[in-house]
PDB file of C-alpha atoms in Angstrom:
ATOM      1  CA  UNK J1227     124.996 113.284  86.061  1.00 84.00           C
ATOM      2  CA  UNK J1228     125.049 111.781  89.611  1.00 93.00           C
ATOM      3  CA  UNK J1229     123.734 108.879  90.131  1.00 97.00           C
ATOM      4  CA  UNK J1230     121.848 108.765  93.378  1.00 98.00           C
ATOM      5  CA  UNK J1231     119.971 105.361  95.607  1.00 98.00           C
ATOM      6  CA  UNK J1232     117.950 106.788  98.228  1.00 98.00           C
ATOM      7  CA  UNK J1233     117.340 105.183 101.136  1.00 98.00           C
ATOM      8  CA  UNK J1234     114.619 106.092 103.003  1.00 97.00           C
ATOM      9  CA  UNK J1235     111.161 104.355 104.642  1.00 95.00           C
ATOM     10  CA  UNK J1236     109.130 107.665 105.429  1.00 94.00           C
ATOM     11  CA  UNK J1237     106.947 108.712 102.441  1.00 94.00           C
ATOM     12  CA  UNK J1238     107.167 112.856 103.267  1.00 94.00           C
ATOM     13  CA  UNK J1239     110.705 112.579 104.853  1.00 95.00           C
ATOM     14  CA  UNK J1240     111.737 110.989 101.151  1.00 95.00           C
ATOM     15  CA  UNK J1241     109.686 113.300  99.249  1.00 95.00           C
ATOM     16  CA  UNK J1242     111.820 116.169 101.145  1.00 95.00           C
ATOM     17  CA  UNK J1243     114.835 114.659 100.326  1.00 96.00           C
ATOM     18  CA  UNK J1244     114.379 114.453  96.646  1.00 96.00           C
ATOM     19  CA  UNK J1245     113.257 117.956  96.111  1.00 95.00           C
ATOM     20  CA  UNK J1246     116.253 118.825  98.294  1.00 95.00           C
ATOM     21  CA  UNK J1247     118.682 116.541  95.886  1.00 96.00           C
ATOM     22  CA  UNK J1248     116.702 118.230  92.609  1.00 95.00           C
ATOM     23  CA  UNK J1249     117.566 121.703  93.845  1.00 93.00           C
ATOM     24  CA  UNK J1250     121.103 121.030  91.906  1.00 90.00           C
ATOM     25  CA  UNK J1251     120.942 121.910  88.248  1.00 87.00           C
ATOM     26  CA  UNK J1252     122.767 118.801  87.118  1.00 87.00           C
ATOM     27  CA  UNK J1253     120.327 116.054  89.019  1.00 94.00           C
ATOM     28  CA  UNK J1254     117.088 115.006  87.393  1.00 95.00           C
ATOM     29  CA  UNK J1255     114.514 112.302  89.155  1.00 96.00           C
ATOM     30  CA  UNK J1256     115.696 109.935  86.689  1.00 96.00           C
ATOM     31  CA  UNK J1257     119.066 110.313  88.480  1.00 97.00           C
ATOM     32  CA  UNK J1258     117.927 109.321  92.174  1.00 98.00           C
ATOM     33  CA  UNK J1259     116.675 105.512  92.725  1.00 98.00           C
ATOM     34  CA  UNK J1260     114.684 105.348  96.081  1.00 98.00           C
ATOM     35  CA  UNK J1261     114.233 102.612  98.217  1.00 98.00           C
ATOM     36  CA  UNK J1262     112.529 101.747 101.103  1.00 97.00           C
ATOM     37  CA  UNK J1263     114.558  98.714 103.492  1.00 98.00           C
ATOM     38  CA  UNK J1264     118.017  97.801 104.081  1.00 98.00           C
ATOM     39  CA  UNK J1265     117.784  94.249 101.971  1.00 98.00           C
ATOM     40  CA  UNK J1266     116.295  96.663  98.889  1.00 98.00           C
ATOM     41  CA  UNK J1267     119.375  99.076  99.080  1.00 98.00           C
ATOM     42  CA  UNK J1268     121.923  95.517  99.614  1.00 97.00           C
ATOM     43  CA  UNK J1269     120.281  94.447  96.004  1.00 97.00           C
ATOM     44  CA  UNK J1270     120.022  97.664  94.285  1.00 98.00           C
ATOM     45  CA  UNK J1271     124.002  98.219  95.206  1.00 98.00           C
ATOM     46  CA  UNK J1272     124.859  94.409  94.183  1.00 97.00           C
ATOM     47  CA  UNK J1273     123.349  95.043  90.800  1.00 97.00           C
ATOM     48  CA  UNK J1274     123.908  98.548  90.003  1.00 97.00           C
ATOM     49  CA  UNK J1275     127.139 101.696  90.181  1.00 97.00           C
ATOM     50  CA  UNK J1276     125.709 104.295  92.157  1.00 97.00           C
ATOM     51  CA  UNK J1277     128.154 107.216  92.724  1.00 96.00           C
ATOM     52  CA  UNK J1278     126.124 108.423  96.267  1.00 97.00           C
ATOM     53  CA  UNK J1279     124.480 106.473  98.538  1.00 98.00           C
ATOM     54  CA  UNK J1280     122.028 108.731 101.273  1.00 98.00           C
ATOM     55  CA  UNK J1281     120.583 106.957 103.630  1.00 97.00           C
ATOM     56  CA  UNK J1282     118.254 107.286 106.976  1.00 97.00           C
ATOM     57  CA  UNK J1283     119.846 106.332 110.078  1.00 96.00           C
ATOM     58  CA  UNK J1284     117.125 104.420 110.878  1.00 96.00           C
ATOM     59  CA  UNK J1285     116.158 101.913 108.325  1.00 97.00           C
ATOM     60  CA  UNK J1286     113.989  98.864 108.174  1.00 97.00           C
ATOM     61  CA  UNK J1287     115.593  95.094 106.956  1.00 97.00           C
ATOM     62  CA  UNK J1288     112.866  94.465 104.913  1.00 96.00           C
ATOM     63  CA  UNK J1289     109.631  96.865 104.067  1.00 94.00           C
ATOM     64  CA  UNK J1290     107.136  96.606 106.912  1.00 93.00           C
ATOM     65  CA  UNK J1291     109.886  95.729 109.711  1.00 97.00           C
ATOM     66  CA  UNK J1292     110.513  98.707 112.443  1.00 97.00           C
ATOM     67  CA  UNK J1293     113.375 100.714 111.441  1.00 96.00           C
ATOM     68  CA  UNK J1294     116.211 100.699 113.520  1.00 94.00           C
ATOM     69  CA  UNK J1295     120.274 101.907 112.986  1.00 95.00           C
ATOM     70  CA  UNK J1296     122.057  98.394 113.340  1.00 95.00           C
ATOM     71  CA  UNK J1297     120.426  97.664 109.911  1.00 96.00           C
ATOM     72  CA  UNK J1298     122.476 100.914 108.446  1.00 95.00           C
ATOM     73  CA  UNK J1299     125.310 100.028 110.071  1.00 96.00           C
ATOM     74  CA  UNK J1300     125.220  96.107 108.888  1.00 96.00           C
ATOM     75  CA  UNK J1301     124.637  97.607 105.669  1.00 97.00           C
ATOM     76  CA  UNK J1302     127.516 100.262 106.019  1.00 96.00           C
ATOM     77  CA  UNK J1303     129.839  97.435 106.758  1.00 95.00           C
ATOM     78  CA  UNK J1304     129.006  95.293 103.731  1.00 96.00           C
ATOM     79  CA  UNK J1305     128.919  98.061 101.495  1.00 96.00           C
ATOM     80  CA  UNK J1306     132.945  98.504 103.151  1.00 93.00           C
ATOM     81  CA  UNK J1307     133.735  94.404 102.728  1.00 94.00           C
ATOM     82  CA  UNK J1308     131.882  92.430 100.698  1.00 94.00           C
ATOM     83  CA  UNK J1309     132.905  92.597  97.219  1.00 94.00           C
ATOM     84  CA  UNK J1310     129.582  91.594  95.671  1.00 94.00           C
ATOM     85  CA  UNK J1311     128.591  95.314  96.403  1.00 96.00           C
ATOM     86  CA  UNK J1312     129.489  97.711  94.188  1.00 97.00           C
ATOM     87  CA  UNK J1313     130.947 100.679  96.122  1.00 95.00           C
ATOM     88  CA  UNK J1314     129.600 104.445  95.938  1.00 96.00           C
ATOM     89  CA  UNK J1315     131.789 107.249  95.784  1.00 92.00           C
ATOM     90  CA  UNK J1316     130.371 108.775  98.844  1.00 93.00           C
ATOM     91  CA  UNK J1317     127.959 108.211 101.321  1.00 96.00           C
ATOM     92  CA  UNK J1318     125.640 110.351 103.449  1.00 96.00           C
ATOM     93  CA  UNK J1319     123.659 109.449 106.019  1.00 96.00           C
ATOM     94  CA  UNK J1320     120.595 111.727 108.145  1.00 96.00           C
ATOM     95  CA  UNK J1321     118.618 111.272 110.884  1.00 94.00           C
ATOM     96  CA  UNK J1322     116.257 113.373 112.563  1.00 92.00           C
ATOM     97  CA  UNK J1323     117.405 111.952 116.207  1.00 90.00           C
ATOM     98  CA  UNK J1324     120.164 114.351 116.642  1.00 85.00           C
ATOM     99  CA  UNK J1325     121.031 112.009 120.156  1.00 86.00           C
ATOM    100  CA  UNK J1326     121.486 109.156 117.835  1.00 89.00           C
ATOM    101  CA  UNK J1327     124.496 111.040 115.716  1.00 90.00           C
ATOM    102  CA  UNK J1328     126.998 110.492 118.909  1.00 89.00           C
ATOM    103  CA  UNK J1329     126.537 107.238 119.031  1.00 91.00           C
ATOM    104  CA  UNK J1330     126.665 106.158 115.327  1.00 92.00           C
ATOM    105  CA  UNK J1331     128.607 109.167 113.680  1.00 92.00           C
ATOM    106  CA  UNK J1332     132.195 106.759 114.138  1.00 92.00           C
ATOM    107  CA  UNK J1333     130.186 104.392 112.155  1.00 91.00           C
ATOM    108  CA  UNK J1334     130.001 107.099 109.247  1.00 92.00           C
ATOM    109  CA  UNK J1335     133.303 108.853 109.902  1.00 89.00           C
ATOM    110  CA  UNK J1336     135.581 106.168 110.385  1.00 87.00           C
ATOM    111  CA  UNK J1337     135.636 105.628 106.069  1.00 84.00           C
ATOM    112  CA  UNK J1338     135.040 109.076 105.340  1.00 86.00           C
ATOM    113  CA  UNK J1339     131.428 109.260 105.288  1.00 91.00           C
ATOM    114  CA  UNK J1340     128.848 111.674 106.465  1.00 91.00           C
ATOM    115  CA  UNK J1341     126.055 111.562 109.147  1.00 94.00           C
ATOM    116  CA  UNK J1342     123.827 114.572 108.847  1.00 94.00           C
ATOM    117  CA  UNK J1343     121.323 115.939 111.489  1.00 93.00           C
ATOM    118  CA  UNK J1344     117.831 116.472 109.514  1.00 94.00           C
ATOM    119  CA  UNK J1345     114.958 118.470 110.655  1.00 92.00           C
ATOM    120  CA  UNK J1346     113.054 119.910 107.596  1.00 89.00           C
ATOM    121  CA  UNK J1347     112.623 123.461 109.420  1.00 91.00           C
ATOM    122  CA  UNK J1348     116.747 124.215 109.065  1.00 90.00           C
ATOM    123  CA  UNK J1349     118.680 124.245 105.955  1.00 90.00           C
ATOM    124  CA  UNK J1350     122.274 123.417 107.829  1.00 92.00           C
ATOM    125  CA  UNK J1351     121.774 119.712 106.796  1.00 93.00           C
ATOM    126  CA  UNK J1352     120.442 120.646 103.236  1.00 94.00           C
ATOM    127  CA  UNK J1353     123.412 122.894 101.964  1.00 94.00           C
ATOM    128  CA  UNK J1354     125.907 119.982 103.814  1.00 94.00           C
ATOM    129  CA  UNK J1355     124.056 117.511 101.454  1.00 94.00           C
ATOM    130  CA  UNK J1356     124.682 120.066  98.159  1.00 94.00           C
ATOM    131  CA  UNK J1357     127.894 119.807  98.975  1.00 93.00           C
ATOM    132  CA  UNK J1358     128.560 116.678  99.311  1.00 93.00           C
ATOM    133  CA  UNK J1359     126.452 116.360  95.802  1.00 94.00           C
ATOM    134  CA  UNK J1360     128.526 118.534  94.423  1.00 92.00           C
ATOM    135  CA  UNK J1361     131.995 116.990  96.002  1.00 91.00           C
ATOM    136  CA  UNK J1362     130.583 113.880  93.927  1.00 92.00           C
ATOM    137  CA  UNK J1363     129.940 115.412  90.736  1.00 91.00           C
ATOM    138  CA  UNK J1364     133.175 117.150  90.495  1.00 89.00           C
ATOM    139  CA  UNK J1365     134.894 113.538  91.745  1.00 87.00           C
ATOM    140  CA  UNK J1366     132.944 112.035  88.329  1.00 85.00           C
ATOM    141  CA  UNK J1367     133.218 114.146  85.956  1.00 81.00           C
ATOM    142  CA  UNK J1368     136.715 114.690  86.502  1.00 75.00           C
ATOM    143  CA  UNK J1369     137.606 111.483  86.651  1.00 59.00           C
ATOM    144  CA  UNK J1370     135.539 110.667  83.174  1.00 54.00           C
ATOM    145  CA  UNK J1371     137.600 113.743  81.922  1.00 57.00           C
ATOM    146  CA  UNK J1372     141.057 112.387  82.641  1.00 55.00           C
ATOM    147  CA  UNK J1373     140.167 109.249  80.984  1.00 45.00           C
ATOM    148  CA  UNK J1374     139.019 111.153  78.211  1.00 52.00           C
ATOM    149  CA  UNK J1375     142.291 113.320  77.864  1.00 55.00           C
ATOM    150  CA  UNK J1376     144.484 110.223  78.432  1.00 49.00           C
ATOM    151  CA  UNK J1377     146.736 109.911  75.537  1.00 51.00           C
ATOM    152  CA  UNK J1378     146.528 106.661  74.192  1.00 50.00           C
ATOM    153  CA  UNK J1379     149.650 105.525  72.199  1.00 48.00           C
TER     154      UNK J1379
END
């Protein structure tokens, strides 16, 4: 199991996303938690362990607000700093403004993080995002297997 916060604000780009994240045998919907603003995913990662976080470029502060990157990269930045945040494995972000990557990929890249080009008629960015679900899984479970095989004396 990988557990999965979704951050996204457009209702078919999200439902794309999820069927794209369910394609993996080992995720079920009860895995993925979706939100729709910055301040939603800043609570929902102060109160729970998610082990990735996938996120539009372009996201809202609060539900209703116009979406916009500095909000994902404020967000980024916490998530890297502030220790009230409890800190996901990985991290992927997408947009569909593939001009928007150069200026924000350093953002992403500069702690090991992804940002993904997305246009629902390829599949580059959906078999990047398997992997990366996949990268995580393997991270968990063997991590929760060494722990397990740890000899205690």
């Amino acid at each position: 199991m990988v557990k999965i916060l979704l951050l996204e604000d457009t209702a078919t780009k999200l439902n794309i996303l999820k069927n794209a994240i369910l394609e993996n045998n080992y995720i079920q919907n009860s895995d993925i938690k979706t939100v729709v603003c910055a301040n939603d995913a800043r609570l929902e990662l102060q109160d729970n362990q998610y082990d990735l976080f996938i996120t539009d470029l372009l996201v809202p502060l609060n539900f209703g607000d116009k979406p916009n990157a500095e909000e994902s990269i404020i967000l980024l930045n916490e998530i890297n700093n502030d220790d009230q945040i409890l800190k996901p494995l990985s991290i992927v972000g997408l947009t569909a403004y593939k001009d928007e990557i150069n200026n924000y990929d350093k953002y992403f890249t500069q702690d090991g993080w992804h940002l993904l080009p997305f246009d629902e008629k390829e599949i580059n960015w959906k078999e990047k995002l398997k992997q990366r679900i996949d990268y995580t899984y393997k991270l968990k479970n063997k991590s929760i297997q060494e722990i397990q095989d740890y000899n205690y004396d």
